[in-house]
Coordinates of C-alpha atoms and ligand atoms in Angstrom, one line a residue:
X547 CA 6.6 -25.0 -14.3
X548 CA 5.8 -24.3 -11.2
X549 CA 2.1 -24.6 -9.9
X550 CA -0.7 -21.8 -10.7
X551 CA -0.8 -19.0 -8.8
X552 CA -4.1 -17.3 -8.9
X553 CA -4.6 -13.9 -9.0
X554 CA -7.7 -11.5 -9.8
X555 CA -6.9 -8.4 -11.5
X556 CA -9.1 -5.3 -11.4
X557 CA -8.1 -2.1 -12.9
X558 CA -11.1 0.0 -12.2
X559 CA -11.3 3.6 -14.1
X560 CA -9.4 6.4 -15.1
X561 CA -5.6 5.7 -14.9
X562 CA -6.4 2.3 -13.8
X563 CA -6.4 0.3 -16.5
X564 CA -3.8 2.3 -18.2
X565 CA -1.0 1.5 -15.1
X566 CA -2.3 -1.9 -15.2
X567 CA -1.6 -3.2 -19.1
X568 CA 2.0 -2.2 -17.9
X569 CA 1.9 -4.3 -14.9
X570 CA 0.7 -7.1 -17.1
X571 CA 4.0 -6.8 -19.2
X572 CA 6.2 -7.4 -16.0
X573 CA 3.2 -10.5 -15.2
X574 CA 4.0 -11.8 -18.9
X575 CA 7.7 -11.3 -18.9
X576 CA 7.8 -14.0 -15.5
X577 CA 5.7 -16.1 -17.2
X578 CA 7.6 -16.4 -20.6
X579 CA 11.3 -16.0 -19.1
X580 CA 10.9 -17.3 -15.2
X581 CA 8.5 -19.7 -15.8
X582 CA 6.1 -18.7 -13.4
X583 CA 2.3 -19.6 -14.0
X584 CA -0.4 -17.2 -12.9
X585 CA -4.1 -17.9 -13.4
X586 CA -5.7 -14.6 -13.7
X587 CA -8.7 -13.9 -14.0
X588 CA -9.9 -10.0 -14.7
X589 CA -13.0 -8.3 -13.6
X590 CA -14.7 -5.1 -12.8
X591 CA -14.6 -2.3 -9.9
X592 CA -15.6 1.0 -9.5
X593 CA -17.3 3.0 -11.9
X594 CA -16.8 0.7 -14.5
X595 CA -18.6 -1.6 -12.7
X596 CA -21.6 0.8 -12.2
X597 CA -22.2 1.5 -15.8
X598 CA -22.0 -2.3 -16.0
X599 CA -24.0 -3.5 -13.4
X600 CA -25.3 -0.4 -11.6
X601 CA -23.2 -1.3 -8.0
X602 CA -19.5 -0.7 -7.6
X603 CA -18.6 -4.4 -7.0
X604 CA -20.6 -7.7 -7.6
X605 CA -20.8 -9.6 -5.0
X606 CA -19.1 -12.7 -7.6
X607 CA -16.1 -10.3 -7.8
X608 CA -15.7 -10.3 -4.1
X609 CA -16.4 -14.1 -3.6
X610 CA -13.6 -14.8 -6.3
X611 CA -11.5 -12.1 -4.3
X612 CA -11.7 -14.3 -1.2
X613 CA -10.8 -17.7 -3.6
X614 CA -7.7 -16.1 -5.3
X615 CA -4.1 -16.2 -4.0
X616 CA -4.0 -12.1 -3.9
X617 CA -5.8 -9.1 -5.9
X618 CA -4.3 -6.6 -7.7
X619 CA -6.0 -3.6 -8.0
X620 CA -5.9 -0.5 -9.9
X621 CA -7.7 2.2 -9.0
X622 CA -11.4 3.7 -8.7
X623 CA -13.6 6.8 -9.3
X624 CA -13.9 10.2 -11.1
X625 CA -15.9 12.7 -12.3
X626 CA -18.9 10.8 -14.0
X627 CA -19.7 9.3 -10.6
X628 CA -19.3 12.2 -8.1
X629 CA -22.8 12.5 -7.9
X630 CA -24.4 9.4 -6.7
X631 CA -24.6 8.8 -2.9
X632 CA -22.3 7.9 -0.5
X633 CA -23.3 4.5 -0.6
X634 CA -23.2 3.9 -4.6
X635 CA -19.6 5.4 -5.2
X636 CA -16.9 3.8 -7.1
X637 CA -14.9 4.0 -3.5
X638 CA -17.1 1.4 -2.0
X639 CA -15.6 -1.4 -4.2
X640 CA -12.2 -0.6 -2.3
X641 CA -13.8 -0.5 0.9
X642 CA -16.0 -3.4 0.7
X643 CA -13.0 -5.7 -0.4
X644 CA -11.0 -4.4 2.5
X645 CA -13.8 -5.5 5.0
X646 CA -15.0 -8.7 3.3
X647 CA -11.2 -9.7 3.2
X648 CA -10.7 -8.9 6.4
X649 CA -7.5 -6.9 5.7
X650 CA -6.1 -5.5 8.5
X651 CA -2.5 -4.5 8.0
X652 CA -1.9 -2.1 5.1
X653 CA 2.1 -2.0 4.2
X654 CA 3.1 1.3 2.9
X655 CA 6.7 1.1 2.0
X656 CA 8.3 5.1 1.4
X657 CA 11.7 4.1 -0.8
X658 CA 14.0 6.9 -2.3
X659 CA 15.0 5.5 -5.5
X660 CA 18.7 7.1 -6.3
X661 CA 17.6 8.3 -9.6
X662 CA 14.2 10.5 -7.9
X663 CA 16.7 11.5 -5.2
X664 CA 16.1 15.0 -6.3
X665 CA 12.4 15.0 -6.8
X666 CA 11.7 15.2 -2.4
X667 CA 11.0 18.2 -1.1
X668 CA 13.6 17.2 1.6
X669 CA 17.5 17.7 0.8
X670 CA 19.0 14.8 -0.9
X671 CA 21.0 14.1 1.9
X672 CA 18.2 13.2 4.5
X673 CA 16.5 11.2 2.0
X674 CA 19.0 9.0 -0.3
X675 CA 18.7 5.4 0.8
X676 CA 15.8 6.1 3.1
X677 CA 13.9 2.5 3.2
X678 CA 10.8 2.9 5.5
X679 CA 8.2 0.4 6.0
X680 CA 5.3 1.6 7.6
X681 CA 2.7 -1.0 9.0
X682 CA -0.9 0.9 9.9
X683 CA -3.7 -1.0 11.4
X684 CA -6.4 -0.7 8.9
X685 CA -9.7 -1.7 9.9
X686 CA -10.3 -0.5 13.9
X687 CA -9.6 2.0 15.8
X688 CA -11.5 5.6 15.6
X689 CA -12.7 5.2 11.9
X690 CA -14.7 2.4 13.2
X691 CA -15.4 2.5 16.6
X692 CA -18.1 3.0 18.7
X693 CA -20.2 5.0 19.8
X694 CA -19.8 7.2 16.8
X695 CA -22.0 10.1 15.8
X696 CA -23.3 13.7 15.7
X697 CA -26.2 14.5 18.6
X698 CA -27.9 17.7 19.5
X699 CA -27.5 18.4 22.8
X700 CA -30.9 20.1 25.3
X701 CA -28.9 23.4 24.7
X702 CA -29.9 23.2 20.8
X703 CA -25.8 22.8 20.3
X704 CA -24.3 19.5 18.5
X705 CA -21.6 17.7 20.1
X706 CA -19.5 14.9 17.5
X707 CA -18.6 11.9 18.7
X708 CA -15.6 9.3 17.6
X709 CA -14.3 6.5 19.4
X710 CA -10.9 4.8 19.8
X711 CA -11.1 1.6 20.5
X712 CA -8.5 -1.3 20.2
X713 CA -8.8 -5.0 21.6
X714 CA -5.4 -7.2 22.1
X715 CA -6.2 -9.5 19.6
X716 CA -6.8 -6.3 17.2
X717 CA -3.1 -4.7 18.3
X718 CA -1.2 -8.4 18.3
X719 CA -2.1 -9.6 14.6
X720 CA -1.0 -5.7 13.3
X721 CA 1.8 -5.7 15.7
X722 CA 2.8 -9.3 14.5
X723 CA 2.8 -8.6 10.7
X724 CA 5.3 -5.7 11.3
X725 CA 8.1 -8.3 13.7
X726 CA 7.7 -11.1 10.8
X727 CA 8.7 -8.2 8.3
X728 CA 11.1 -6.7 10.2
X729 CA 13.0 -10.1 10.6
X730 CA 13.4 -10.0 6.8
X731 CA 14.7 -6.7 6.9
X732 CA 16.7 -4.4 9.3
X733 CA 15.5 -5.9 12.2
X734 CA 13.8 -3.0 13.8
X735 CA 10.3 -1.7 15.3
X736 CA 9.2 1.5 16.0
X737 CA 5.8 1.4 17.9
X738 CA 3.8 4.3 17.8
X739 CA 0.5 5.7 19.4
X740 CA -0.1 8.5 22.4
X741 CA 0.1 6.5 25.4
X742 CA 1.3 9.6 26.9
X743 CA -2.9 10.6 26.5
X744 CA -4.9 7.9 25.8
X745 CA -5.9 5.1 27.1
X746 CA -5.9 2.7 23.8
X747 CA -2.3 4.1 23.0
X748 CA -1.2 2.5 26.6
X749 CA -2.7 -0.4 26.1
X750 CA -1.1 -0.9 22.8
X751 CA 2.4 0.1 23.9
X752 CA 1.9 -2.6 26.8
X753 CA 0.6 -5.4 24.2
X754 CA 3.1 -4.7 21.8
X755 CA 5.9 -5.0 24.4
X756 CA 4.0 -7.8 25.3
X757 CA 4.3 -9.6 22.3
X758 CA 7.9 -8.8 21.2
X759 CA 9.6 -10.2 24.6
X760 CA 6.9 -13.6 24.0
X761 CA 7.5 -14.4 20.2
X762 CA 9.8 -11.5 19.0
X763 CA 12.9 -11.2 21.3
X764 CA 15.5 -11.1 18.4
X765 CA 14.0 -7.8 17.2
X766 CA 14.7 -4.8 18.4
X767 CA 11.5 -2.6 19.7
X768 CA 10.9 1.1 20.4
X769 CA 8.0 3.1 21.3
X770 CA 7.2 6.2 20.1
X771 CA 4.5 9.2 20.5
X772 CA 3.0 10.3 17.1
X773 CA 3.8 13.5 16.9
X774 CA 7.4 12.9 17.8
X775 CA 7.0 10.2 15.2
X776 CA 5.7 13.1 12.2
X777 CA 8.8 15.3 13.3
X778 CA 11.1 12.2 13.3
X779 CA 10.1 11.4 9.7
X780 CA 10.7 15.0 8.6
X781 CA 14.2 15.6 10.4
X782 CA 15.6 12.0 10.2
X783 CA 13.9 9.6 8.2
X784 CA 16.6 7.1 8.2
X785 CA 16.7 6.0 11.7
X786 CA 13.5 3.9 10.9
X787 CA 13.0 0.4 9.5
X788 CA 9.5 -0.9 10.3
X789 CA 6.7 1.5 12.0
X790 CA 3.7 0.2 13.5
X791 CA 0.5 2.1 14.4
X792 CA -2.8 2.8 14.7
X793 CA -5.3 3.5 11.6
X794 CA -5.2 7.4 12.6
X795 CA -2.0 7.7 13.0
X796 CA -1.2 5.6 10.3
X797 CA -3.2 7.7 7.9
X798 CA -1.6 10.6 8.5
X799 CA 2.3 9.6 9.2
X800 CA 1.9 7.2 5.7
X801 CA 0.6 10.4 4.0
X802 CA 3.7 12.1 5.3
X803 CA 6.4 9.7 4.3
X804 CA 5.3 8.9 0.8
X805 CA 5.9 12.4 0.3
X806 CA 9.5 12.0 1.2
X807 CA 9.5 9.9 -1.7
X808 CA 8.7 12.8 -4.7
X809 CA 5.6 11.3 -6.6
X810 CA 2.4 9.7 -6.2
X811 CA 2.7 7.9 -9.3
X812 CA 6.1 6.3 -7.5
X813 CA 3.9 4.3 -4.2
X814 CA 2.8 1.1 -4.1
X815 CA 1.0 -0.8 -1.5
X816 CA -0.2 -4.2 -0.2
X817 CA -3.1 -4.8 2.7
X818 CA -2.7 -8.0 4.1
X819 CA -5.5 -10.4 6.4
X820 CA -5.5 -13.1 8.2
X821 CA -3.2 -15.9 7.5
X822 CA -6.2 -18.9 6.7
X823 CA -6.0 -22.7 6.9
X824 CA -3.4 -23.6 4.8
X825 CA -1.4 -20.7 5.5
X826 CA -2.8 -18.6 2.9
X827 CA -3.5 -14.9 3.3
X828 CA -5.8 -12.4 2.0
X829 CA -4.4 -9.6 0.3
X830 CA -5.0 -6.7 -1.7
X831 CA -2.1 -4.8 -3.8
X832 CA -2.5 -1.2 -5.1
X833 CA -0.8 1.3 -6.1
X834 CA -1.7 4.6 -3.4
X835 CA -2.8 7.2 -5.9
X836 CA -6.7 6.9 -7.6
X837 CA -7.6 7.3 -10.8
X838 CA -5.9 10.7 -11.7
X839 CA -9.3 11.8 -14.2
X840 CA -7.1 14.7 -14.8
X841 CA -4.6 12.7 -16.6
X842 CA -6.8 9.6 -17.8
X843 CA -6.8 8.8 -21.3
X844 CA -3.3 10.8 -22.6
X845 CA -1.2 8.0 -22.0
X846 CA 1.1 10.3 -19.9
X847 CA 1.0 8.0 -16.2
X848 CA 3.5 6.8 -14.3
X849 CA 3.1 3.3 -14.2
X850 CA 5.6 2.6 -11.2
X851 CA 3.6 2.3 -8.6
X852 CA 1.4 -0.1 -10.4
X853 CA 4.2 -2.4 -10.9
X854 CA 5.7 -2.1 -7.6
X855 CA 2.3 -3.2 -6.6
X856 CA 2.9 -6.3 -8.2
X857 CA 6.6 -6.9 -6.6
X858 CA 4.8 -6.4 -3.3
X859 CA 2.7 -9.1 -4.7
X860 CA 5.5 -11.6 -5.8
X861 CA 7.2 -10.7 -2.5
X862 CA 4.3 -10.8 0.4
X863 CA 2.0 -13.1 -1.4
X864 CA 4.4 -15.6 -3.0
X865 CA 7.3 -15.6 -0.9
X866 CA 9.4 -14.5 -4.5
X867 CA 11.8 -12.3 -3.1
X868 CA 14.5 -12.7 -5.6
X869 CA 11.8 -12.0 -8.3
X870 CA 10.2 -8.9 -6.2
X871 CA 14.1 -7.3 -6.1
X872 CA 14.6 -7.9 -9.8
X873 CA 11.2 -5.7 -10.7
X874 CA 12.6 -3.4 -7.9
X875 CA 15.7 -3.2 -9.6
X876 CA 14.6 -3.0 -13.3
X877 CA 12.5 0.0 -12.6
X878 CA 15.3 1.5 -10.4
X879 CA 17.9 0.9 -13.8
X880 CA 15.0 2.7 -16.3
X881 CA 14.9 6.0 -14.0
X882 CA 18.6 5.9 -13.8
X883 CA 18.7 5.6 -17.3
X884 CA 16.8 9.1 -17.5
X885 CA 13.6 7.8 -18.7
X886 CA 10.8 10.0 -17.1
X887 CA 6.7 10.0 -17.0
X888 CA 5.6 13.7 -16.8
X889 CA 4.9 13.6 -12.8
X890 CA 8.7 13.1 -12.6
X891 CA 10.0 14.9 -14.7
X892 CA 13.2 16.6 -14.2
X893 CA 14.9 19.4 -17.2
X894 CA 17.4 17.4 -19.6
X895 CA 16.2 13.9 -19.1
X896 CA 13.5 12.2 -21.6
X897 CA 9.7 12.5 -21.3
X898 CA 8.0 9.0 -22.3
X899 CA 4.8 7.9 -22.1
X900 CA 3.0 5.3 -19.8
X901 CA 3.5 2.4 -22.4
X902 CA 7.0 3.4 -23.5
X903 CA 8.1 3.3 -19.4
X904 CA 6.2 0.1 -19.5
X905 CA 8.3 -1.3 -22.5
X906 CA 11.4 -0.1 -20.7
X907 CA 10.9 -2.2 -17.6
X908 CA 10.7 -4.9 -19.3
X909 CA 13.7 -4.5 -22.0
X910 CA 15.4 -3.8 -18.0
X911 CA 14.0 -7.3 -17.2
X912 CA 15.6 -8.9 -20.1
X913 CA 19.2 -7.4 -19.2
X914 CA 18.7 -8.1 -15.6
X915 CA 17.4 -11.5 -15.8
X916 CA 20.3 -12.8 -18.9
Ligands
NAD1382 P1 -5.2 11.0 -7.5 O1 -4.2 10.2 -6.8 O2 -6.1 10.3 -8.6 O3 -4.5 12.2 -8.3 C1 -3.8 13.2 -7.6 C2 -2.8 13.9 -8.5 O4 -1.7 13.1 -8.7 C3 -3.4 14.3 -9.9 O5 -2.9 15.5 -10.4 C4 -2.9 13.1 -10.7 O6 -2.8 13.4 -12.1 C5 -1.6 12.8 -10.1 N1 -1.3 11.3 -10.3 C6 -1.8 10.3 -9.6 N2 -1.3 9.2 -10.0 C7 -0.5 9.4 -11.0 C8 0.4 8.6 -11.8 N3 0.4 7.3 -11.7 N4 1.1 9.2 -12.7 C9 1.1 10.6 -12.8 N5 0.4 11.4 -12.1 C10 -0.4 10.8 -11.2 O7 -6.2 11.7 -6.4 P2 -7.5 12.6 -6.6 O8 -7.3 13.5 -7.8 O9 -7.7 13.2 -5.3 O10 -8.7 11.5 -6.9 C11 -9.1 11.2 -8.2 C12 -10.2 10.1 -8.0 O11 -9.5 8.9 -7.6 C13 -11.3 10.4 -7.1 O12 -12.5 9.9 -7.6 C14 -10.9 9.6 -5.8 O13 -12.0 9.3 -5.0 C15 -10.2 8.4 -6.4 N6 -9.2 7.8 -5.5 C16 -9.2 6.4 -5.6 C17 -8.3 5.7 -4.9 C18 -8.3 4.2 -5.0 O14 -8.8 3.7 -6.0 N7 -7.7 3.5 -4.1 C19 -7.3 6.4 -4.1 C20 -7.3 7.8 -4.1 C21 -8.3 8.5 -4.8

């Protein structure tokens, strides 16, 4: 048996906890048939949290965050809580774990399974095989900076102000999470900012560049502006392996490639911090959609991304690659077996339920891992 690994599980509201009792089925299979010990510990987030406690996260729920070897999270918010200020929403618990764990580099991987081939928008030629990796830097830049504001100016009129700011420590430890993962991968980086306009984007170009000839000479570096990079993803997705860029940037051209992809209910993600004494790292895994109130409680979700979560997890937090591929691969096998959730649904294949498509992954497990 090999030692614990500790984990904190929140599932917040809605479709939350639903996506997550089919994570825990590929967390128990491990266990009982890889021999993989987790310590997990469960707690509450989100508007389940508010009716419990009347604030969106405890403060014990973000200590024990920080303790744990990675969080896996669910997702937070809905109807019931749309009301209460800004402050008080569900949303903070995802935003206050972000800062407190100092997570700076969110991973957004946009993968075209061969089964959803079909479900893109884009043809199927663009798309099959497409493998993107796209590393945005999560806590700076012009959601953050300052000075930041709206003022009235002597003429009665109101000017808004946002601020881009980056420092070279900020760019180096993004910029640095996206080499290490391209050295496990294709060996590619594609930079991207506007150093054509700004300021901040030249910096970072120059910093990057910096960094890769210093630490990273054996991967292979390109720059490019962002809105080459959006029409890029849309006529040739292919030609990238890892992206990096900024939190704008990043917020949009993520956006853009998971819908490459087909479904929401399909995208996982993983936020990463600081690597600690010890060489431990923060990090947070999620799938990208929220609670989906408009689906909650019918049992109809996809649970895919929520367990893709958790082979981000094995993969980023553990070093388990073998194990990450083998989820990977199980829930490629159950969509190539025709087995769909409603949001992927395509005419002549089988509509199943959250905990059936759960059940399958696992059964997939069990053939796989013989
Ligand atoms: P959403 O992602 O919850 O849903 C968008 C659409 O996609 C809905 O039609 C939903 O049914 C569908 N969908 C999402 N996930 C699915 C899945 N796994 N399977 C099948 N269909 C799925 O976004 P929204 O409707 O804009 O937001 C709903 C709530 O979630 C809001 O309160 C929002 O603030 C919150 N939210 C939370 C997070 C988070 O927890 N990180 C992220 C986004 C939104």
């Amino acid at each position: 048996m090999s030692a614990n690994k500790s984990l904190l599980i929140l599932p917040g509201d809605g479709i939350g906890p639903e996506v997550m009792r089919e994570a825990r089925r590929v967390i128990e299979w491990f266990e009982r048939r890889r021999g993989l010990s987790f310590a997990i510990e469960e707690g509450l987030v989100g508007g389940a949290a508010i009716d419990a406690h009347g604030v969106p996260i405890l403060p014990e729920t973000i200590a024990r965050a920080k303790e744990v070897d990675a969080v896996l999270f669910g997702a937070v918010g809905g109807p019931k809580w749309d009301g209460l200020g800004f402050d008080r929403r569900p949303e903070i618990a995802i935003l206050s774990l972000r800062r407190e764990l100092g997570l700076f580099a969110n991973l957004r991987p946009a993968i075209v399974m061969d089964a959803l081939v079909d479900a893109s928008t884009l043809k199927p030629e663009v798309v099959r095989g497409l493998d993107i990796m796209i590393v945005r830097e999560s806590t700076g830049g012009i959601y953050f900076g300052e000075p930041r504001g709206i003022e009235t100016l002597p003429d009665g009129t109101k000017r808004g102000i946002n601020t881009e700011v980056y420092t070279t420590p900020e760019i180096e430890r993004v910029a640095r999470v996206a080499f290490e993962l391209a050295r496990k991968r294709q060996g590619r980086v594609c930079s991207v900012e506007k150093a054509n306009v700004m300021e901040s984007g030249l910096l970072w170009r120059e910093t990057v560049t910096a960094l890769q000839q210093r630490e990273f000479p054996d991967v292979a570096l390109t720059h490019m502006y962002a809105d080459n990079c959006a029409m890029q993803l849309v006529r040739n997705p292919r030609q990238f392996d890892v992206i990096v860029t900024t939190n704008l940037f990043g917020d949009l051209l993520s956006d853009l490639a998971s819908m490459l992809t087909g479904s929401l209910g399909m995208l996982p993600s993983a936020t990463l911090g600081a690597v600690g004494p010890g060489g431990r790292r923060h990090a947070l895994y999620e799938p990208i959609h929220g609670s989906a109130p408009d689906i909650a409680g019918k049992g109809i979700a996809n649970p895919m991304a929520m367990i893709l979560s958790f082979a981000m997890l094995l993969r980023h937090s553990f070093g388990l690659e073998e194990e990450a591929r083998l989820v990977e691969r199980a829930c490629g096998n159950v969509l190539g077996s025709g087995l769909r959730t409603a949001d992927i649904m395509q005419p002549g294949l089988a509509r199943v339920s959250t905990q059936v498509m759960g059940e399958a992954v696992v059964r997939e497990l069990d053939k796989l891992g013989a």
